[in-house]
């Protein structure tokens, strides 16, 4: 039996790089050789045991790679050796939810999220892609792995916050939290035509990136209540759309207080425990407000659209890729990412790279662009 290197979830706070069986595709499935992947905030929750997965599962849900092997029925559409990405969400395209347009909920609640959740994920040398015809998205010529590395999850999710908020040309928008997803929501608000985009965070460096990606005002929560300032900037009304990109009671509440009557709260955060809407911010339930939630849209058509924005230079996310590691150095990468050290936004992981070489490249100065 062929094996491969992969990062396996062992138990709460313990992962390990191990040799595991290499997958083989059945009809309609494909195996890709992972060339680049990354770490998501959700992975941190999983490793800490805050989101349960089975011990023995290979983690990671952001694959960039090359088609290694095709199952029956795919030869006419794809070729071995083709460079592809696959969304973090892999809808089947055929079930009740998919055919009702809720692709991320494929098969049931959150069911479209399979990689590193219900099936083996992308922190490995090889990845089995289910429903390959719906999910393998060829990378346009000329784009690097790092160019498209944020499409499977972060760009898709962040942008979806702006899309679900139904931002219209000339809208005012506040984006609460400017981590990688919040930054992509800020960019999404710009792409959707918002006139006033307010980025909110506590980290000055992130606010600086927010200004580069589209925020025309940034507010540091250490300087005082952002809601009061948002009201002041919008003639006392509040914004048309607020996007929540953290998943905490405080930011949810601030986002709710920040929208005008009839406005929309578009929520991207992953919450735990009970979430409370205060009576006065909710206008006692009579404020014509909309609260919408979105799980990362996936599937190959979504990926094609996102990569088209990058190929035509309408979007450039490479400044968010701040650090690079070999997959063997996952512990170090995870430690850096989860503690937000050294100005990290996203780390690139290379399953086939030797350990030391990758970090030397970073030390040589690629990171300077962001700092
Ligand atoms: Zn993710
Ligand atoms: Zn489905």
mmCIF file of C-alpha atoms and ligand atoms in Angstrom:
data_model
loop_
_atom_site.group_PDB
_atom_site.id
_atom_site.type_symbol
_atom_site.label_atom_id
_atom_site.label_comp_id
_atom_site.label_asym_id
_atom_site.label_seq_id
_atom_site.Cartn_x
_atom_site.Cartn_y
_atom_site.Cartn_z
ATOM 1 C CA UNK A 1 0.000 0.000 0.000
ATOM 2 C CA UNK A 2 1.249 3.482 -0.906
ATOM 3 C CA UNK A 3 1.512 5.971 1.940
ATOM 4 C CA UNK A 4 1.834 9.735 2.298
ATOM 5 C CA UNK A 5 2.760 12.322 4.892
ATOM 6 C CA UNK A 6 -0.178 14.019 6.602
ATOM 7 C CA UNK A 7 -1.064 16.054 9.698
ATOM 8 C CA UNK A 8 -3.384 13.951 11.832
ATOM 9 C CA UNK A 9 -5.631 15.119 14.687
ATOM 10 C CA UNK A 10 -4.814 12.880 17.674
ATOM 11 C CA UNK A 11 -6.713 14.444 20.573
ATOM 12 C CA UNK A 12 -7.366 17.881 22.081
ATOM 13 C CA UNK A 13 -4.213 20.033 21.698
ATOM 14 C CA UNK A 14 -2.299 17.223 19.955
ATOM 15 C CA UNK A 15 -1.619 16.794 16.241
ATOM 16 C CA UNK A 16 1.123 14.724 14.599
ATOM 17 C CA UNK A 17 2.834 14.444 11.217
ATOM 18 C CA UNK A 18 2.373 10.766 10.264
ATOM 19 C CA UNK A 19 2.577 8.331 7.364
ATOM 20 C CA UNK A 20 -0.987 7.384 6.427
ATOM 21 C CA UNK A 21 -2.486 5.431 3.478
ATOM 22 C CA UNK A 22 -2.501 7.426 0.255
ATOM 23 C CA UNK A 23 -6.054 7.780 -1.146
ATOM 24 C CA UNK A 24 -7.166 6.206 -4.446
ATOM 25 C CA UNK A 25 -10.098 7.634 -6.416
ATOM 26 C CA UNK A 26 -13.323 5.764 -7.140
ATOM 27 C CA UNK A 27 -15.633 6.729 -10.018
ATOM 28 C CA UNK A 28 -16.295 10.484 -10.001
ATOM 29 C CA UNK A 29 -13.507 11.219 -7.512
ATOM 30 C CA UNK A 30 -10.024 12.616 -8.061
ATOM 31 C CA UNK A 31 -6.773 12.648 -6.120
ATOM 32 C CA UNK A 32 -4.698 15.812 -6.196
ATOM 33 C CA UNK A 33 -1.116 16.276 -5.084
ATOM 34 C CA UNK A 34 -1.203 19.230 -2.686
ATOM 35 C CA UNK A 35 1.401 21.851 -3.586
ATOM 36 C CA UNK A 36 0.235 24.596 -1.193
ATOM 37 C CA UNK A 37 -2.264 24.824 1.645
ATOM 38 C CA UNK A 38 -2.829 27.036 4.685
ATOM 39 C CA UNK A 39 -4.152 27.281 8.236
ATOM 40 C CA UNK A 40 -7.602 28.718 9.016
ATOM 41 C CA UNK A 41 -8.914 30.069 12.320
ATOM 42 C CA UNK A 42 -11.340 27.136 12.285
ATOM 43 C CA UNK A 43 -8.384 24.723 12.327
ATOM 44 C CA UNK A 44 -7.203 26.385 15.532
ATOM 45 C CA UNK A 45 -10.635 25.740 17.103
ATOM 46 C CA UNK A 46 -10.407 22.096 15.982
ATOM 47 C CA UNK A 47 -6.908 21.539 17.406
ATOM 48 C CA UNK A 48 -7.972 23.116 20.718
ATOM 49 C CA UNK A 49 -10.903 20.707 20.879
ATOM 50 C CA UNK A 50 -13.480 23.514 20.605
ATOM 51 C CA UNK A 51 -14.960 22.036 17.444
ATOM 52 C CA UNK A 52 -15.077 18.225 17.621
ATOM 53 C CA UNK A 53 -13.636 15.979 14.892
ATOM 54 C CA UNK A 54 -12.706 12.286 14.967
ATOM 55 C CA UNK A 55 -9.201 11.354 16.165
ATOM 56 C CA UNK A 56 -7.190 10.106 13.184
ATOM 57 C CA UNK A 57 -8.664 12.671 10.789
ATOM 58 C CA UNK A 58 -6.299 14.569 8.457
ATOM 59 C CA UNK A 59 -6.988 18.298 8.988
ATOM 60 C CA UNK A 60 -6.974 21.288 6.590
ATOM 61 C CA UNK A 61 -9.558 22.564 4.109
ATOM 62 C CA UNK A 62 -7.756 24.945 1.721
ATOM 63 C CA UNK A 63 -6.228 22.907 -1.138
ATOM 64 C CA UNK A 64 -4.092 24.100 -4.049
ATOM 65 C CA UNK A 65 -2.547 21.316 -6.128
ATOM 66 C CA UNK A 66 -2.109 19.271 -9.269
ATOM 67 C CA UNK A 67 -4.356 16.443 -10.473
ATOM 68 C CA UNK A 68 -2.548 13.187 -9.713
ATOM 69 C CA UNK A 69 -5.171 10.567 -10.511
ATOM 70 C CA UNK A 70 -8.699 10.617 -11.938
ATOM 71 C CA UNK A 71 -11.498 8.157 -11.142
ATOM 72 C CA UNK A 72 -13.709 6.822 -13.950
ATOM 73 C CA UNK A 73 -15.869 9.334 -15.782
ATOM 74 C CA UNK A 74 -13.630 12.386 -15.490
ATOM 75 C CA UNK A 75 -11.158 11.887 -18.362
ATOM 76 C CA UNK A 76 -13.069 14.088 -20.791
ATOM 77 C CA UNK A 77 -13.278 17.048 -18.400
ATOM 78 C CA UNK A 78 -9.898 16.972 -16.663
ATOM 79 C CA UNK A 79 -6.334 15.807 -17.221
ATOM 80 C CA UNK A 80 -3.648 14.439 -14.935
ATOM 81 C CA UNK A 81 -1.070 17.177 -14.344
ATOM 82 C CA UNK A 82 -3.618 20.004 -14.464
ATOM 83 C CA UNK A 83 -3.242 22.657 -11.729
ATOM 84 C CA UNK A 84 -6.417 23.091 -9.686
ATOM 85 C CA UNK A 85 -7.873 24.474 -6.495
ATOM 86 C CA UNK A 86 -10.821 23.001 -4.618
ATOM 87 C CA UNK A 87 -13.171 25.012 -2.407
ATOM 88 C CA UNK A 88 -13.202 24.347 1.325
ATOM 89 C CA UNK A 89 -16.845 23.472 0.746
ATOM 90 C CA UNK A 90 -17.409 20.629 -1.728
ATOM 91 C CA UNK A 91 -21.102 20.460 -2.695
ATOM 92 C CA UNK A 92 -22.435 17.391 -4.517
ATOM 93 C CA UNK A 93 -24.641 19.508 -6.775
ATOM 94 C CA UNK A 94 -27.470 16.958 -6.667
ATOM 95 C CA UNK A 95 -29.095 16.790 -3.226
ATOM 96 C CA UNK A 96 -32.135 18.630 -1.830
ATOM 97 C CA UNK A 97 -29.989 21.473 -0.434
ATOM 98 C CA UNK A 98 -27.781 21.884 -3.510
ATOM 99 C CA UNK A 99 -30.802 21.952 -5.812
ATOM 100 C CA UNK A 100 -32.381 24.587 -3.558
ATOM 101 C CA UNK A 101 -29.265 26.736 -3.922
ATOM 102 C CA UNK A 102 -27.909 26.121 -0.393
ATOM 103 C CA UNK A 103 -24.728 24.408 -1.612
ATOM 104 C CA UNK A 104 -22.780 24.892 1.610
ATOM 105 C CA UNK A 105 -25.512 23.007 3.488
ATOM 106 C CA UNK A 106 -25.161 20.061 1.039
ATOM 107 C CA UNK A 107 -26.765 16.960 2.592
ATOM 108 C CA UNK A 108 -27.760 18.808 5.803
ATOM 109 C CA UNK A 109 -26.543 21.503 8.210
ATOM 110 C CA UNK A 110 -22.921 22.519 7.374
ATOM 111 C CA UNK A 111 -22.742 19.304 5.284
ATOM 112 C CA UNK A 112 -20.848 20.882 2.387
ATOM 113 C CA UNK A 113 -17.835 21.305 4.647
ATOM 114 C CA UNK A 114 -16.147 17.919 4.364
ATOM 115 C CA UNK A 115 -12.332 18.425 4.183
ATOM 116 C CA UNK A 116 -10.763 18.262 7.618
ATOM 117 C CA UNK A 117 -14.213 17.939 9.167
ATOM 118 C CA UNK A 118 -15.945 14.737 8.038
ATOM 119 C CA UNK A 119 -13.339 13.426 5.530
ATOM 120 C CA UNK A 120 -9.543 13.676 5.332
ATOM 121 C CA UNK A 121 -8.295 17.172 4.513
ATOM 122 C CA UNK A 122 -5.553 19.111 2.747
ATOM 123 C CA UNK A 123 -2.694 19.065 5.297
ATOM 124 C CA UNK A 124 -1.202 16.148 3.416
ATOM 125 C CA UNK A 125 0.795 15.255 0.338
ATOM 126 C CA UNK A 126 -2.362 13.995 -1.422
ATOM 127 C CA UNK A 127 -6.079 14.726 -1.123
ATOM 128 C CA UNK A 128 -9.136 12.771 -2.273
ATOM 129 C CA UNK A 129 -11.681 15.148 -3.855
ATOM 130 C CA UNK A 130 -15.308 13.930 -3.736
ATOM 131 C CA UNK A 131 -17.755 14.878 -6.511
ATOM 132 C CA UNK A 132 -14.779 16.035 -8.547
ATOM 133 C CA UNK A 133 -16.827 17.234 -11.511
ATOM 134 C CA UNK A 134 -18.503 19.840 -9.291
ATOM 135 C CA UNK A 135 -15.380 20.802 -7.403
ATOM 136 C CA UNK A 136 -12.099 20.729 -9.356
ATOM 137 C CA UNK A 137 -11.423 24.301 -10.506
ATOM 138 C CA UNK A 138 -8.510 24.749 -12.979
ATOM 139 C CA UNK A 139 -6.086 27.571 -12.099
ATOM 140 C CA UNK A 140 -5.837 30.169 -14.896
ATOM 141 C CA UNK A 141 -2.422 30.287 -16.608
ATOM 142 C CA UNK A 142 0.066 32.690 -15.072
ATOM 143 C CA UNK A 143 -1.251 32.564 -11.511
ATOM 144 C CA UNK A 144 0.947 31.225 -8.709
ATOM 145 C CA UNK A 145 -0.205 29.028 -5.820
ATOM 146 C CA UNK A 146 0.079 32.016 -3.481
ATOM 147 C CA UNK A 147 -2.070 34.126 -5.848
ATOM 148 C CA UNK A 148 -5.010 31.734 -5.454
ATOM 149 C CA UNK A 149 -4.345 30.190 -2.041
ATOM 150 C CA UNK A 150 -7.031 32.249 -0.282
ATOM 151 C CA UNK A 151 -9.799 31.419 -2.767
ATOM 152 C CA UNK A 152 -10.887 28.047 -1.291
ATOM 153 C CA UNK A 153 -12.009 29.658 1.975
ATOM 154 C CA UNK A 154 -10.946 33.133 3.107
ATOM 155 C CA UNK A 155 -11.691 35.182 -0.006
ATOM 156 C CA UNK A 156 -14.885 33.215 -0.687
ATOM 157 C CA UNK A 157 -16.101 33.581 2.902
ATOM 158 C CA UNK A 158 -15.151 37.246 3.324
ATOM 159 C CA UNK A 159 -16.701 38.243 0.016
ATOM 160 C CA UNK A 160 -19.866 36.277 0.862
ATOM 161 C CA UNK A 161 -20.361 38.546 3.898
ATOM 162 C CA UNK A 162 -20.672 41.495 1.514
ATOM 163 C CA UNK A 163 -22.823 39.531 -0.938
ATOM 164 C CA UNK A 164 -25.231 38.177 1.697
ATOM 165 C CA UNK A 165 -25.494 41.682 3.141
ATOM 166 C CA UNK A 166 -26.787 42.688 -0.290
ATOM 167 C CA UNK A 167 -24.583 45.785 -0.366
ATOM 168 C CA UNK A 168 -25.738 48.326 -2.947
ATOM 169 C CA UNK A 169 -23.782 51.034 -4.739
ATOM 170 C CA UNK A 170 -23.381 53.975 -2.358
ATOM 171 C CA UNK A 171 -24.051 51.990 0.831
ATOM 172 C CA UNK A 172 -22.257 52.617 4.107
ATOM 173 C CA UNK A 173 -20.705 49.468 5.578
ATOM 174 C CA UNK A 174 -18.952 48.649 8.863
ATOM 175 C CA UNK A 175 -16.790 45.515 9.091
ATOM 176 C CA UNK A 176 -16.192 44.284 12.633
ATOM 177 C CA UNK A 177 -12.764 42.605 12.988
ATOM 178 C CA UNK A 178 -10.016 42.747 10.378
ATOM 179 C CA UNK A 179 -8.502 39.294 10.507
ATOM 180 C CA UNK A 180 -8.056 37.571 7.116
ATOM 181 C CA UNK A 181 -11.834 37.024 6.683
ATOM 182 C CA UNK A 182 -12.753 40.537 7.843
ATOM 183 C CA UNK A 183 -10.146 41.978 5.477
ATOM 184 C CA UNK A 184 -11.694 40.041 2.583
ATOM 185 C CA UNK A 185 -15.143 41.297 3.683
ATOM 186 C CA UNK A 186 -13.755 44.842 3.544
ATOM 187 C CA UNK A 187 -12.474 44.138 0.043
ATOM 188 C CA UNK A 188 -15.883 42.601 -0.773
ATOM 189 C CA UNK A 189 -17.679 45.783 0.344
ATOM 190 C CA UNK A 190 -15.487 47.752 -2.043
ATOM 191 C CA UNK A 191 -16.149 45.329 -4.904
ATOM 192 C CA UNK A 192 -19.902 45.599 -4.250
ATOM 193 C CA UNK A 193 -19.767 49.386 -4.553
ATOM 194 C CA UNK A 194 -20.040 50.681 -0.975
ATOM 195 C CA UNK A 195 -19.164 54.367 -0.649
ATOM 196 C CA UNK A 196 -18.231 54.450 3.043
ATOM 197 C CA UNK A 197 -16.362 51.409 4.399
ATOM 198 C CA UNK A 198 -15.442 51.433 8.081
ATOM 199 C CA UNK A 199 -12.932 48.801 9.231
ATOM 200 C CA UNK A 200 -12.818 48.012 12.962
ATOM 201 C CA UNK A 201 -10.153 46.100 14.911
ATOM 202 C CA UNK A 202 -7.793 46.450 17.865
ATOM 203 C CA UNK A 203 -4.569 45.811 15.923
ATOM 204 C CA UNK A 204 -3.149 48.852 14.131
ATOM 205 C CA UNK A 205 -1.278 46.786 11.532
ATOM 206 C CA UNK A 206 -4.499 45.061 10.486
ATOM 207 C CA UNK A 207 -6.259 48.402 10.170
ATOM 208 C CA UNK A 208 -3.463 49.536 7.897
ATOM 209 C CA UNK A 209 -4.068 46.522 5.625
ATOM 210 C CA UNK A 210 -7.820 47.267 5.792
ATOM 211 C CA UNK A 211 -7.161 50.760 4.424
ATOM 212 C CA UNK A 212 -5.146 49.261 1.576
ATOM 213 C CA UNK A 213 -7.942 46.807 0.712
ATOM 214 C CA UNK A 214 -10.781 49.327 0.676
ATOM 215 C CA UNK A 215 -11.645 50.846 4.075
ATOM 216 C CA UNK A 216 -11.808 54.632 3.909
ATOM 217 C CA UNK A 217 -12.163 54.929 7.687
ATOM 218 C CA UNK A 218 -10.641 52.644 10.326
ATOM 219 C CA UNK A 219 -11.534 52.581 14.017
ATOM 220 C CA UNK A 220 -9.379 51.067 16.735
ATOM 221 C CA UNK A 221 -11.626 49.750 19.517
ATOM 222 C CA UNK A 222 -8.936 50.792 22.016
ATOM 223 C CA UNK A 223 -9.791 54.402 21.143
ATOM 224 C CA UNK A 224 -13.396 54.129 22.347
ATOM 225 C CA UNK A 225 -16.814 52.789 21.359
ATOM 226 C CA UNK A 226 -16.831 52.298 17.570
ATOM 227 C CA UNK A 227 -20.654 52.419 17.427
ATOM 228 C CA UNK A 228 -20.769 56.038 18.571
ATOM 229 C CA UNK A 229 -18.269 56.996 15.877
ATOM 230 C CA UNK A 230 -20.177 54.983 13.250
ATOM 231 C CA UNK A 231 -23.378 56.876 14.134
ATOM 232 C CA UNK A 232 -21.495 60.155 13.870
ATOM 233 C CA UNK A 233 -20.169 59.209 10.421
ATOM 234 C CA UNK A 234 -23.655 58.323 9.164
ATOM 235 C CA UNK A 235 -25.649 61.384 10.261
ATOM 236 C CA UNK A 236 -26.813 59.577 13.363
ATOM 237 C CA UNK A 237 -28.512 56.764 11.428
ATOM 238 C CA UNK A 238 -26.073 53.857 11.498
ATOM 239 C CA UNK A 239 -24.677 51.946 8.529
ATOM 240 C CA UNK A 240 -26.746 50.233 5.862
ATOM 241 C CA UNK A 241 -24.818 46.981 6.363
ATOM 242 C CA UNK A 242 -22.593 45.701 9.169
ATOM 243 C CA UNK A 243 -20.474 42.596 8.701
ATOM 244 C CA UNK A 244 -19.460 40.577 11.767
ATOM 245 C CA UNK A 245 -16.241 38.625 11.171
ATOM 246 C CA UNK A 246 -15.180 37.391 14.605
ATOM 247 C CA UNK A 247 -17.917 35.337 16.250
ATOM 248 C CA UNK A 248 -18.207 36.967 19.674
ATOM 249 C CA UNK A 249 -21.142 38.401 21.624
ATOM 250 C CA UNK A 250 -19.475 41.851 21.794
ATOM 251 C CA UNK A 251 -18.881 42.179 18.069
ATOM 252 C CA UNK A 252 -22.309 40.754 17.203
ATOM 253 C CA UNK A 253 -23.917 43.247 19.544
ATOM 254 C CA UNK A 254 -21.860 46.166 18.226
ATOM 255 C CA UNK A 255 -22.734 45.178 14.647
ATOM 256 C CA UNK A 256 -26.423 45.121 15.579
ATOM 257 C CA UNK A 257 -26.171 48.543 17.269
ATOM 258 C CA UNK A 258 -24.256 49.896 14.257
ATOM 259 C CA UNK A 259 -26.948 49.253 11.600
ATOM 260 C CA UNK A 260 -29.734 51.696 10.844
ATOM 261 C CA UNK A 261 -33.402 50.693 11.101
ATOM 262 C CA UNK A 262 -34.050 48.539 8.027
ATOM 263 C CA UNK A 263 -30.331 47.725 7.802
ATOM 264 C CA UNK A 264 -28.633 44.348 7.524
ATOM 265 C CA UNK A 265 -26.293 42.503 9.867
ATOM 266 C CA UNK A 266 -24.330 40.010 7.780
ATOM 267 C CA UNK A 267 -22.704 37.521 10.122
ATOM 268 C CA UNK A 268 -19.638 35.429 9.235
ATOM 269 C CA UNK A 269 -18.263 34.626 12.708
ATOM 270 C CA UNK A 270 -18.346 31.176 14.288
ATOM 271 C CA UNK A 271 -20.102 31.526 17.666
ATOM 272 C CA UNK A 272 -20.220 29.328 20.700
ATOM 273 C CA UNK A 273 -22.599 29.408 23.669
ATOM 274 C CA UNK A 274 -25.635 31.660 23.714
ATOM 275 C CA UNK A 275 -25.934 34.727 21.500
ATOM 276 C CA UNK A 276 -28.074 37.586 22.825
ATOM 277 C CA UNK A 277 -29.713 40.472 20.939
ATOM 278 C CA UNK A 278 -30.284 43.418 23.344
ATOM 279 C CA UNK A 279 -33.837 44.773 23.279
ATOM 280 C CA UNK A 280 -33.018 48.359 22.337
ATOM 281 C CA UNK A 281 -30.495 47.455 19.598
ATOM 282 C CA UNK A 282 -33.134 45.093 18.199
ATOM 283 C CA UNK A 283 -35.814 47.844 18.356
ATOM 284 C CA UNK A 284 -37.899 45.368 20.341
ATOM 285 C CA UNK A 285 -38.048 43.226 17.210
ATOM 286 C CA UNK A 286 -39.744 45.961 15.138
ATOM 287 C CA UNK A 287 -36.783 47.616 13.375
ATOM 288 C CA UNK A 288 -37.119 45.917 9.958
ATOM 289 C CA UNK A 289 -33.557 44.704 10.405
ATOM 290 C CA UNK A 290 -32.210 41.643 8.632
ATOM 291 C CA UNK A 291 -29.714 39.246 10.195
ATOM 292 C CA UNK A 292 -28.171 36.837 7.680
ATOM 293 C CA UNK A 293 -25.504 34.153 8.151
ATOM 294 C CA UNK A 294 -23.295 32.537 5.523
ATOM 295 C CA UNK A 295 -20.980 29.530 5.338
ATOM 296 C CA UNK A 296 -18.187 29.807 2.761
ATOM 297 C CA UNK A 297 -19.592 29.265 -0.760
ATOM 298 C CA UNK A 298 -17.723 26.478 -2.589
ATOM 299 C CA UNK A 299 -17.901 24.518 -5.836
ATOM 300 C CA UNK A 300 -15.876 25.013 -8.999
ATOM 301 C CA UNK A 301 -17.965 27.848 -10.447
ATOM 302 C CA UNK A 302 -17.460 29.961 -7.322
ATOM 303 C CA UNK A 303 -13.722 29.200 -7.481
ATOM 304 C CA UNK A 304 -13.612 30.131 -11.182
ATOM 305 C CA UNK A 305 -15.186 33.508 -10.450
ATOM 306 C CA UNK A 306 -12.807 34.300 -7.594
ATOM 307 C CA UNK A 307 -9.744 33.312 -9.625
ATOM 308 C CA UNK A 308 -11.041 35.399 -12.573
ATOM 309 C CA UNK A 309 -10.937 38.467 -10.300
ATOM 310 C CA UNK A 310 -7.293 37.708 -9.522
ATOM 311 C CA UNK A 311 -6.329 36.867 -13.118
ATOM 312 C CA UNK A 312 -7.694 40.225 -14.307
ATOM 313 C CA UNK A 313 -5.853 42.069 -11.498
ATOM 314 C CA UNK A 314 -9.071 43.335 -9.924
ATOM 315 C CA UNK A 315 -8.004 41.605 -6.701
ATOM 316 C CA UNK A 316 -4.563 40.867 -5.240
ATOM 317 C CA UNK A 317 -4.445 38.951 -1.974
ATOM 318 C CA UNK A 318 -0.768 38.032 -1.925
ATOM 319 C CA UNK A 319 -0.009 40.647 0.754
ATOM 320 C CA UNK A 320 -2.120 38.559 3.158
ATOM 321 C CA UNK A 321 0.278 35.613 2.775
ATOM 322 C CA UNK A 322 2.833 36.677 5.348
ATOM 323 C CA UNK A 323 4.711 33.489 6.283
ATOM 324 C CA UNK A 324 5.803 30.227 4.664
ATOM 325 C CA UNK A 325 6.464 26.812 6.208
ATOM 326 C CA UNK A 326 7.093 23.221 5.206
ATOM 327 C CA UNK A 327 4.216 20.956 6.305
ATOM 328 C CA UNK A 328 6.663 19.213 8.668
ATOM 329 C CA UNK A 329 6.842 22.484 10.589
ATOM 330 C CA UNK A 330 3.083 22.575 11.191
ATOM 331 C CA UNK A 331 3.469 22.894 14.969
ATOM 332 C CA UNK A 332 5.576 25.995 14.626
ATOM 333 C CA UNK A 333 3.268 27.433 11.963
ATOM 334 C CA UNK A 334 0.175 26.738 14.063
ATOM 335 C CA UNK A 335 1.781 28.280 17.122
ATOM 336 C CA UNK A 336 2.675 31.461 15.231
ATOM 337 C CA UNK A 337 -0.755 31.687 13.567
ATOM 338 C CA UNK A 338 -2.860 30.952 16.654
ATOM 339 C CA UNK A 339 -1.015 33.512 18.777
ATOM 340 C CA UNK A 340 -0.987 36.087 15.958
ATOM 341 C CA UNK A 341 2.737 36.648 16.372
ATOM 342 C CA UNK A 342 5.043 38.557 14.048
ATOM 343 C CA UNK A 343 2.242 40.319 12.144
ATOM 344 C CA UNK A 344 0.949 37.038 10.740
ATOM 345 C CA UNK A 345 -2.165 37.071 8.568
ATOM 346 C CA UNK A 346 -1.957 33.798 6.593
ATOM 347 C CA UNK A 347 0.777 31.163 6.408
ATOM 348 C CA UNK A 348 1.500 29.129 3.286
ATOM 349 C CA UNK A 349 2.237 25.441 3.975
ATOM 350 C CA UNK A 350 4.158 23.337 1.448
ATOM 351 C CA UNK A 351 3.663 19.557 1.882
ATOM 352 C CA UNK A 352 6.525 18.650 -0.472
ATOM 353 C CA UNK A 353 9.096 21.185 0.750
ATOM 354 C CA UNK A 354 12.103 20.321 2.868
ATOM 355 C CA UNK A 355 11.994 21.750 6.359
ATOM 356 C CA UNK A 356 14.502 24.561 6.584
ATOM 357 C CA UNK A 357 14.540 25.883 3.014
ATOM 358 C CA UNK A 358 11.114 27.455 3.091
ATOM 359 C CA UNK A 359 11.631 29.636 6.109
ATOM 360 C CA UNK A 360 14.900 30.938 4.753
ATOM 361 C CA UNK A 361 13.021 32.352 1.785
ATOM 362 C CA UNK A 362 10.828 34.270 4.184
ATOM 363 C CA UNK A 363 13.790 35.496 6.179
ATOM 364 C CA UNK A 364 15.243 36.827 2.932
ATOM 365 C CA UNK A 365 12.528 39.436 2.945
ATOM 366 C CA UNK A 366 9.293 38.366 1.235
ATOM 367 C CA UNK A 367 7.484 39.203 4.439
ATOM 368 C CA UNK A 368 8.616 42.821 4.422
ATOM 369 C CA UNK A 369 5.913 43.742 1.995
ATOM 370 C CA UNK A 370 3.295 43.612 4.714
ATOM 371 C CA UNK A 371 5.160 44.862 7.750
HETATM 372 ZN ZN1 LIG B 1 -11.618 27.898 7.127
HETATM 373 ZN ZN1 LIG B 2 -25.541 18.454 -2.207
#
